[in-house]
Coordinates of N, CA and C in Angstrom, one line a residue:
Q1 N -10.6 -17.9 0.4 CA -9.3 -17.4 -0.1 C -9.4 -16.1 -0.7
V2 N -8.5 -15.2 -0.4 CA -8.5 -13.8 -0.9 C -7.2 -13.6 -1.8
Q3 N -7.4 -13.1 -3.0 CA -6.3 -12.7 -3.8 C -6.2 -11.2 -3.9
L4 N -5.0 -10.8 -3.9 CA -4.7 -9.3 -4.0 C -3.8 -9.1 -5.3
V5 N -4.2 -8.1 -6.0 CA -3.4 -7.7 -7.2 C -3.2 -6.2 -7.1
E6 N -1.9 -5.9 -7.1 CA -1.5 -4.5 -7.1 C -1.2 -4.0 -8.5
S7 N -1.3 -2.7 -8.7 CA -0.9 -2.1 -10.0 C -0.6 -0.7 -9.8
G8 N 0.0 -0.1 -10.8 CA 0.4 1.3 -10.8 C 1.8 1.6 -10.6
G9 N 2.6 0.6 -10.3 CA 4.1 0.9 -10.2 C 4.7 1.3 -11.5
A10 N 5.7 2.1 -11.5 CA 6.3 2.6 -12.7 C 7.6 3.3 -12.4
L11 N 8.3 3.6 -13.5 CA 9.5 4.5 -13.4 C 9.1 5.9 -13.5
V12 N 9.5 6.7 -12.5 CA 9.1 8.1 -12.5 C 10.2 9.0 -12.0
Q13 N 10.3 10.2 -12.4 CA 11.3 11.1 -12.0 C 11.1 11.7 -10.6
A14 N 12.1 12.0 -9.9 CA 12.0 12.6 -8.6 C 11.1 13.8 -8.7
G15 N 10.2 14.0 -7.7 CA 9.2 15.0 -7.7 C 7.9 14.7 -8.3
G16 N 7.9 13.5 -9.0 CA 6.7 13.1 -9.7 C 5.7 12.4 -8.8
S17 N 4.6 11.9 -9.4 CA 3.5 11.3 -8.6 C 3.1 9.9 -9.2
L18 N 2.6 9.1 -8.4 CA 2.1 7.8 -8.8 C 0.9 7.4 -8.0
R19 N 0.0 6.7 -8.5 CA -1.1 6.2 -7.7 C -1.1 4.7 -7.9
L20 N -1.0 4.0 -6.7 CA -1.0 2.6 -6.7 C -2.4 2.1 -6.3
S21 N -2.8 1.0 -6.9 CA -4.1 0.4 -6.6 C -3.9 -1.1 -6.2
C22 N -4.8 -1.5 -5.4 CA -4.8 -2.9 -5.0 C -6.3 -3.4 -4.8
V23 N -6.6 -4.4 -5.5 CA -7.9 -5.0 -5.5 C -7.9 -6.4 -4.9
A24 N -8.8 -6.6 -4.0 CA -9.0 -7.9 -3.4 C -10.1 -8.6 -4.0
S25 N -9.9 -9.9 -4.4 CA -11.0 -10.7 -5.0 C -11.1 -12.0 -4.2
G26 N -12.3 -12.6 -4.4 CA -12.6 -13.8 -3.7 C -14.1 -13.8 -3.5
S27 N -14.6 -14.5 -2.5 CA -16.0 -14.4 -2.2 C -16.2 -14.6 -0.7
G28 N -17.3 -13.9 -0.3 CA -17.7 -14.1 1.1 C -16.8 -13.7 2.2
F29 N -16.1 -12.6 1.9 CA -15.2 -12.1 3.0 C -15.4 -10.7 3.4
H30 N -15.0 -10.3 4.6 CA -15.1 -9.0 5.0 C -13.7 -8.5 5.5
I31 N -13.2 -7.4 4.8 CA -11.9 -6.9 5.1 C -12.0 -5.9 6.2
S32 N -11.1 -6.1 7.2 CA -11.0 -5.0 8.3 C -9.8 -4.1 7.9
Y33 N -8.6 -4.6 8.1 CA -7.4 -3.8 7.9 C -7.0 -3.8 6.5
M34 N -6.5 -2.7 6.0 CA -5.9 -2.6 4.6 C -4.7 -1.7 4.7
G35 N -3.6 -2.1 4.1 CA -2.4 -1.3 4.3 C -1.4 -1.5 3.1
W36 N -0.5 -0.6 3.0 CA 0.6 -0.6 2.0 C 1.9 -0.7 2.8
Y37 N 2.8 -1.6 2.3 CA 4.1 -1.8 2.8 C 5.1 -1.6 1.6
R38 N 6.3 -1.4 1.9 CA 7.3 -1.4 0.8 C 8.6 -2.1 1.3
Q39 N 9.4 -2.5 0.3 CA 10.7 -3.1 0.6 C 11.6 -2.7 -0.5
A40 N 12.6 -2.0 0.0 CA 13.7 -1.6 -0.9 C 14.8 -2.6 -0.9
P41 N 15.6 -2.7 -2.0 CA 16.7 -3.7 -2.1 C 17.6 -3.6 -0.8
G42 N 17.8 -4.7 -0.2 CA 18.7 -4.8 0.9 C 18.2 -4.3 2.2
K43 N 16.9 -3.9 2.2 CA 16.3 -3.4 3.4 C 15.1 -4.2 3.9
Q44 N 14.7 -4.0 5.1 CA 13.5 -4.7 5.6 C 12.2 -4.1 5.1
R45 N 11.2 -4.9 5.1 CA 9.9 -4.3 4.7 C 9.4 -3.3 5.7
E46 N 8.8 -2.2 5.3 CA 8.4 -1.2 6.2 C 6.9 -0.8 5.9
L47 N 6.2 -0.3 6.9 CA 4.9 0.1 6.7 C 4.8 1.5 6.2
V48 N 4.0 1.6 5.1 CA 3.9 2.9 4.5 C 2.6 3.6 5.0
G49 N 1.5 3.0 4.9 CA 0.3 3.6 5.3 C -0.8 2.5 5.6
W50 N -1.7 2.7 6.5 CA -2.6 1.7 6.8 C -3.9 2.3 7.3
M51 N -5.0 1.5 7.1 CA -6.3 1.9 7.5 C -6.9 0.8 8.3
P52 N -6.9 0.8 9.6 CA -7.5 -0.2 10.4 C -9.0 -0.3 10.2
N53 N -9.6 0.8 9.8 CA -11.0 0.9 9.5 C -11.3 2.0 8.5
I54 N -12.5 2.2 8.1 CA -12.8 3.1 7.0 C -12.5 4.5 7.4
D55 N -12.4 4.8 8.7 CA -12.3 6.2 9.2 C -10.9 6.6 9.6
T56 N -10.0 5.7 9.7 CA -8.7 6.0 10.3 C -7.6 5.7 9.3
K57 N -6.7 6.7 9.2 CA -5.5 6.6 8.3 C -4.3 6.8 9.1
N58 N -3.3 6.0 8.9 CA -2.0 6.2 9.6 C -0.9 6.0 8.6
Y59 N 0.2 6.7 8.9 CA 1.4 6.7 7.9 C 2.7 6.5 8.7
G60 N 3.6 5.9 7.9 CA 5.0 5.9 8.4 C 5.6 7.3 8.5
D61 N 6.5 7.5 9.5 CA 7.1 8.8 9.7 C 7.7 9.4 8.4
F62 N 8.2 8.6 7.6 CA 8.9 9.1 6.4 C 8.0 9.6 5.4
V63 N 6.7 9.4 5.5 CA 5.7 9.9 4.5 C 5.7 11.4 4.5
K64 N 5.6 12.0 5.7 CA 5.6 13.4 5.9 C 4.6 14.2 4.9
G65 N 3.4 13.7 4.9 CA 2.4 14.4 4.1 C 2.4 14.2 2.6
R66 N 3.3 13.3 2.1 CA 3.5 13.2 0.7 C 2.5 12.1 0.1
F67 N 2.2 11.1 0.9 CA 1.3 10.0 0.4 C -0.1 10.1 1.1
T68 N -1.1 9.6 0.4 CA -2.4 9.5 0.9 C -3.0 8.1 0.6
I69 N -3.4 7.4 1.7 CA -4.0 6.1 1.5 C -5.6 6.3 1.5
S70 N -6.2 5.5 0.7 CA -7.7 5.5 0.7 C -8.2 4.1 0.3
R71 N -9.4 3.9 0.6 CA -10.0 2.6 0.3 C -11.4 2.8 -0.2
N72 N -11.8 1.8 -1.0 CA -13.2 1.8 -1.5 C -13.8 0.4 -1.1
T73 N -14.6 0.4 -0.1 CA -15.1 -0.9 0.4 C -16.0 -1.6 -0.6
S74 N -16.7 -0.8 -1.5 CA -17.6 -1.4 -2.4 C -17.0 -2.3 -3.4
V75 N -15.7 -2.1 -3.7 CA -14.9 -2.9 -4.6 C -13.7 -3.5 -4.0
N76 N -13.6 -3.5 -2.7 CA -12.5 -4.1 -1.9 C -11.2 -3.6 -2.4
A77 N -11.0 -2.3 -2.6 CA -9.8 -1.8 -3.1 C -9.2 -0.8 -2.1
V78 N -7.8 -0.7 -2.2 CA -7.1 0.2 -1.4 C -6.1 0.9 -2.4
Y79 N -5.9 2.2 -2.1 CA -5.1 3.0 -3.1 C -4.0 3.7 -2.3
L80 N -3.0 4.1 -3.0 CA -1.9 4.9 -2.4 C -1.5 6.0 -3.4
Q81 N -1.9 7.2 -3.1 CA -1.5 8.3 -3.9 C -0.1 8.8 -3.4
M82 N 0.9 8.8 -4.2 CA 2.2 9.2 -3.8 C 2.6 10.4 -4.6
N83 N 2.9 11.5 -3.9 CA 3.4 12.8 -4.5 C 4.8 13.1 -4.0
S84 N 5.4 14.0 -4.7 CA 6.8 14.4 -4.3 C 7.7 13.3 -4.1
L85 N 7.7 12.3 -5.0 CA 8.5 11.1 -4.9 C 10.0 11.4 -4.9
K86 N 10.7 10.7 -4.1 CA 12.1 10.8 -4.0 C 12.8 9.5 -4.4
P87 N 14.1 9.6 -4.8 CA 14.8 8.3 -5.1 C 14.7 7.3 -4.0
E88 N 14.7 7.7 -2.8 CA 14.7 6.8 -1.7 C 13.3 6.1 -1.5
D89 N 12.3 6.5 -2.3 CA 11.0 5.8 -2.3 C 11.0 4.6 -3.2
T90 N 12.1 4.4 -3.9 CA 12.3 3.3 -4.8 C 12.1 2.0 -4.0
A91 N 11.2 1.1 -4.4 CA 11.0 -0.1 -3.6 C 9.9 -0.9 -4.3
V92 N 9.7 -2.1 -3.9 CA 8.5 -2.9 -4.3 C 7.4 -2.6 -3.2
Y93 N 6.3 -2.2 -3.7 CA 5.2 -1.8 -2.8 C 4.2 -3.0 -2.8
Y94 N 3.8 -3.4 -1.6 CA 2.9 -4.5 -1.4 C 1.6 -4.0 -0.6
C95 N 0.5 -4.5 -1.0 CA -0.7 -4.3 -0.2 C -1.0 -5.5 0.7
S96 N -1.6 -5.3 1.8 CA -2.0 -6.3 2.7 C -3.3 -6.1 3.3
V97 N -4.1 -7.1 3.4 CA -5.4 -6.9 4.0 C -5.6 -8.0 5.1
R98 N -6.5 -7.7 6.0 CA -6.8 -8.7 7.1 C -8.3 -9.1 6.9
V99 N -8.5 -10.4 6.9 CA -9.8 -11.0 6.8 C -9.9 -11.9 8.0
G100 N -10.8 -11.6 8.9 CA -10.8 -12.4 10.2 C -9.5 -12.4 10.9
R101 N -8.8 -13.5 11.0 CA -7.5 -13.6 11.6 C -6.4 -13.8 10.6
E102 N -6.7 -13.8 9.4 CA -5.8 -14.0 8.3 C -5.3 -12.8 7.6
D103 N -4.0 -12.7 7.4 CA -3.4 -11.6 6.6 C -3.1 -12.1 5.2
Y104 N -3.4 -11.3 4.2 CA -3.1 -11.7 2.9 C -2.3 -10.6 2.2
W105 N -1.4 -11.1 1.3 CA -0.5 -10.2 0.7 C -0.5 -10.3 -0.8
G106 N -0.3 -9.2 -1.5 CA -0.2 -9.2 -2.9 C 1.3 -9.5 -3.3
K107 N 1.5 -9.6 -4.6 CA 2.9 -9.9 -5.1 C 3.8 -8.7 -5.2
G108 N 3.2 -7.5 -5.1 CA 3.9 -6.3 -5.2 C 4.0 -5.6 -6.5
T109 N 4.2 -4.4 -6.5 CA 4.4 -3.6 -7.7 C 5.6 -2.7 -7.5
L110 N 6.4 -2.6 -8.6 CA 7.7 -1.9 -8.4 C 7.6 -0.4 -8.7
V111 N 8.1 0.4 -7.8 CA 8.2 1.8 -8.0 C 9.6 2.2 -8.1
T112 N 10.0 2.8 -9.1 CA 11.4 3.3 -9.3 C 11.4 4.8 -9.5
V113 N 12.1 5.5 -8.7 CA 12.2 6.9 -8.7 C 13.6 7.3 -9.1
S114 N 13.7 8.0 -10.3 CA 15.0 8.4 -10.8 C 15.4 9.8 -10.3
S115 N 16.6 10.1 -10.1 CA 17.1 11.4 -9.7 C 17.3 12.3 -10.8

Protein backbone atom coordinates (compact mmCIF):
# COMPACT_ATOMS: atom_id res chain seq x y z
CA GLN A 1 0.00 0.00 0.00
CA VAL A 2 1.24 3.46 -0.94
CA GLN A 3 0.15 6.64 0.82
CA LEU A 4 0.54 10.07 -0.75
CA VAL A 5 0.54 13.32 1.14
CA GLU A 6 0.48 16.65 -0.67
CA SER A 7 1.45 19.97 0.87
CA GLY A 8 2.16 23.54 -0.13
CA GLY A 9 -1.28 24.75 -1.12
CA ALA A 10 -2.14 28.26 0.03
CA LEU A 11 -3.86 31.53 -0.78
CA VAL A 12 -1.67 33.62 -3.05
CA GLN A 13 -2.13 36.76 -5.10
CA ALA A 14 -2.16 36.67 -8.88
CA GLY A 15 1.37 36.72 -10.23
CA GLY A 16 2.71 34.91 -7.20
CA SER A 17 4.38 31.54 -6.83
CA LEU A 18 3.85 28.34 -4.90
CA ARG A 19 5.71 25.06 -4.62
CA LEU A 20 3.67 21.94 -4.08
CA SER A 21 5.18 18.78 -2.66
CA CYS A 22 3.96 15.21 -2.61
CA VAL A 23 5.67 12.41 -0.73
CA ALA A 24 4.87 8.75 -1.16
CA SER A 25 5.27 6.44 1.80
CA GLY A 26 4.99 2.72 2.25
CA SER A 27 7.46 -0.08 1.77
CA GLY A 28 8.87 -2.17 -0.98
CA PHE A 29 7.53 -0.27 -3.95
CA HIS A 30 8.93 1.19 -7.15
CA ILE A 31 7.25 4.23 -8.63
CA SER A 32 7.17 4.67 -12.38
CA TYR A 33 4.79 7.48 -13.25
CA MET A 34 4.39 10.60 -11.08
CA GLY A 35 2.04 13.41 -11.90
CA TRP A 36 0.03 16.38 -10.74
CA TYR A 37 -3.65 16.94 -11.53
CA ARG A 38 -6.05 19.65 -10.52
CA GLN A 39 -9.77 20.07 -10.18
CA ALA A 40 -11.48 23.43 -10.02
CA PRO A 41 -15.01 23.82 -8.64
CA GLY A 42 -17.56 22.60 -11.16
CA LYS A 43 -14.90 21.35 -13.56
CA GLN A 44 -13.39 18.02 -14.45
CA ARG A 45 -10.04 16.95 -13.14
CA GLU A 46 -7.25 17.86 -15.55
CA LEU A 47 -3.64 16.87 -15.94
CA VAL A 48 -1.16 19.56 -14.99
CA GLY A 49 2.21 17.91 -15.39
CA TRP A 50 3.61 14.41 -15.38
CA MET A 51 6.82 12.49 -15.47
CA PRO A 52 6.52 8.99 -16.90
CA ASN A 53 10.16 8.48 -15.96
CA ILE A 54 12.99 10.44 -14.40
CA ASP A 55 14.04 11.99 -17.72
CA THR A 56 10.73 13.09 -19.24
CA LYS A 57 8.48 15.99 -18.30
CA ASN A 58 5.13 16.80 -19.89
CA TYR A 59 2.64 19.56 -19.21
CA GLY A 60 -0.90 20.50 -19.97
CA ASP A 61 -1.28 23.15 -22.67
CA PHE A 62 -2.50 25.74 -20.18
CA VAL A 63 0.79 25.65 -18.26
CA LYS A 64 2.64 27.60 -20.98
CA GLY A 65 5.99 27.55 -19.24
CA ARG A 66 4.70 28.73 -15.87
CA PHE A 67 4.96 25.45 -13.96
CA THR A 68 7.83 23.01 -13.49
CA ILE A 69 7.47 19.44 -12.31
CA SER A 70 10.34 17.60 -10.70
CA ARG A 71 10.88 14.44 -8.71
CA ASN A 72 13.31 13.10 -6.17
CA THR A 73 13.43 9.34 -6.43
CA SER A 74 15.54 8.94 -3.30
CA VAL A 75 12.64 10.16 -1.15
CA ASN A 76 9.77 9.21 -3.48
CA ALA A 77 8.69 12.81 -3.88
CA VAL A 78 7.29 14.88 -6.70
CA TYR A 79 7.12 18.66 -6.76
CA LEU A 80 5.30 21.30 -8.73
CA GLN A 81 6.80 24.78 -8.88
CA MET A 82 4.11 27.19 -9.99
CA ASN A 83 4.98 30.72 -11.07
CA SER A 84 2.92 33.56 -12.53
CA LEU A 85 -0.20 32.16 -10.95
CA LYS A 86 -3.57 33.27 -12.28
CA PRO A 87 -7.01 33.22 -10.65
CA GLU A 88 -7.98 30.44 -13.06
CA ASP A 89 -5.30 28.25 -11.47
CA THR A 90 -7.47 28.07 -8.36
CA ALA A 91 -8.17 24.39 -7.72
CA VAL A 92 -7.45 21.41 -5.55
CA TYR A 93 -4.18 19.92 -6.73
CA TYR A 94 -3.66 16.16 -6.48
CA CYS A 95 -0.61 14.07 -7.02
CA SER A 96 -0.76 10.60 -8.44
CA VAL A 97 1.79 7.84 -8.78
CA ARG A 98 1.83 4.47 -10.48
CA VAL A 99 3.28 1.44 -8.79
CA GLY A 100 3.15 -1.62 -10.98
CA ARG A 101 -0.39 -1.55 -12.39
CA GLU A 102 -1.88 0.43 -9.54
CA ASP A 103 -2.50 4.17 -9.47
CA TYR A 104 -2.51 5.95 -6.14
CA TRP A 105 -3.87 9.38 -5.31
CA GLY A 106 -3.36 11.89 -2.56
CA LYS A 107 -6.19 13.77 -0.90
CA GLY A 108 -5.21 17.04 -2.51
CA THR A 109 -4.01 20.46 -1.48
CA LEU A 110 -5.98 23.64 -2.14
CA VAL A 111 -4.48 26.45 -4.17
CA THR A 112 -6.41 29.70 -4.22
CA VAL A 113 -5.24 32.58 -6.40
CA SER A 114 -6.80 35.94 -5.71
CA SER A 115 -7.05 38.68 -8.32
